[in-house]
Amino acid sequence: MTMPAAPSLSEILHAESDDALAERFDTVQSNEDGAIESENEDNATPDGFCVECKDQQANVYCEQCQEDFCEVCGAMIHRTGRRKLHVLKQLDTDPAAQSDDHDATVKEDPNSEEMVTAELTDDSTEMKKQQGEEDGDSPMSESFNAQGEKATTNGASFSEWIKERAKYIPLRLTLRERKYLRLLEAALNVSEYTDKIDILMYSNKSKRMVAQIKELCAILSGLVLSTDYKAGQALFEDRKFEQNGEFYEKIFEIGRRHKIMNPEKMRNEYGKLIYMLQDAQSHEIKSMLGFSAVAPIKTVYSVLESLGVVYMLDDEMVAVATKEVVSQGKTRSQMQLEIKQKERAVEYLCKAYATPECPAEVIRQCLYSIGDNHAYLRFNRDPCDRMLTYLTTMFTAKRAESDSLSLSILYGRNGARLSHSHEIQFYYVLQTLTLWREILHEMFMLWHLADSDLLSPRNSYRLKDTGQGLNRVQACPRVSKTVHGVLHRTQKSVTRWVGSSMIHLGDRNVPNALMFIDKYNQIASILNPVARALEYLESLEQQKQGGGGGKNRSSQSEKTVSYIESIYGSLEGAKKHILADFFRSAFDGSGADNFFDAGSCIDGRLTSAWNWCSSIEKKPFFNIFLLSGFVGFNGGPEGFN
């Protein structure tokens, strides 16, 4: 159909009838509306969802914009300018208040993203508590150090905090479970599951999946039989494949639980495991296998609750029994005293709360698991706190100490894709480190939600070329909802927000929840070597002032100090130059080519930091890193990338 031409300027000037001219405009407008009608239908916002992000449930209404927003988008859009004066009202987000039309749509398509989101609303109250949507601050957002001492002044006590957090703390493996773990790692190491499944072939994919899963289970069975003949014979003699489903569930759950507490382990094997379980959760594969390969992850809370002793977490001695004994800045006598106090507290709790159903060994295992949680936070979350301390104590937002210590960056210079003044870059780094800290603080909860998103039978994936090979692109409704809540809390806590607030999940940048978890587990690998180099300089400063160490060590330290001072003027100057380069180049927006895909977006900030890591050997202060014991950002001999 030929679209009628719009009236020209001469026709407008010489028009005899305004009505005729208006009719021409109406004709053009009606055709334009018809041409874009289908496009508007495709981009329509589902009822009850945010008009901005379209994937989060709306919970605020703007009277001036006359639109519904989720809390994060509403705060971002109305944070500056005239929109800051708009009036936002809370909406009733009760699942029972959802429209009948939306419910009907959910029932029609069980694989739709709306179905997954509707699945989440059943436990919306619990999710709101996790994200601080009811009180403003959630118990999970409270901070406690390794000694169980509260780092914030407001909010929950330690017992309330640890009871909530225990729901996501994996239970430490027993000796028998560790034997099964080694068998699982060996079987996954020789498996070629993803190589044979995640490829473009026209043969029956379901049959290939079942064949590969059965092959992996057969390898596991053979390894169990060869390791313990009697146990293997009892399991597999005169039994069909599907009758051992409970045994396979147990072994796969052990691997998933171990990975959460030890993210640096099973780097290659875990991807095969989680993708295999993802396929095994589909109804077709499950019916062909004859059993479900997925069991809930054992946590401290679930174990104590099943045995009826969850009230033990209310005891104030749990803080003493689970605290991490750190030697830094303590004498030998202080260390021995803390160790004895911890041992006595563990024995007291085991005797006080042991029951016939819950033996003392199980309570001890739960307490040690909570202690593992503190160790995890110290290694992963605390580096962010140290870098924030360095930023706020050695730099000021208003002006730079000198040109060489300025944090300002310019687009196109040294690979930067952002242009920030010293002040803007200061706040940009501050908010990024704060966000990283909050995400790492909630990592156990995020990992459980990622596990639920990945292994949900109603949340299908698409095999898609994302520019980095074929990847499984899958929606992440649970992880997305929680991360948006963490982002919103962070935005409220910092003075100002710089850059994009886009969170990539389920797209070409971050295809699925597994990629998201793996991405943010690298933060400690980036920050810990930097923190160790700075701590090394601080130890040299202490030796210089106090003369600690023997003669040979003191002489060697003096030479090292002289070398560093000849380049940077002082040890303090060396620390500032390292930090200035890190705060400039690791947060320069070099994550990608444009503002929306990366650069200043939430995920692009982390990619920019990895770019800085890849060029560490070219930095003038690289020798200081080597002197501090640096071997690589991967923590091994793989190199410096």
Coordinates of C-alpha atoms in Angstrom, one line a residue, residues 47 96-107:
D47 CA 0.4 -5.9 33.1
A96 CA -3.7 -12.1 44.7
A97 CA -4.3 -8.6 43.3
Q98 CA -2.8 -9.6 39.9
S99 CA -5.3 -9.4 37.0
D100 CA -7.1 -12.4 35.6
D101 CA -5.8 -11.7 32.1
H102 CA -2.2 -12.0 33.3
D103 CA -3.0 -15.2 35.2
A104 CA -4.6 -16.6 32.0
T105 CA -1.5 -15.7 30.0
V106 CA 0.7 -17.4 32.5
K107 CA -1.3 -20.6 32.3

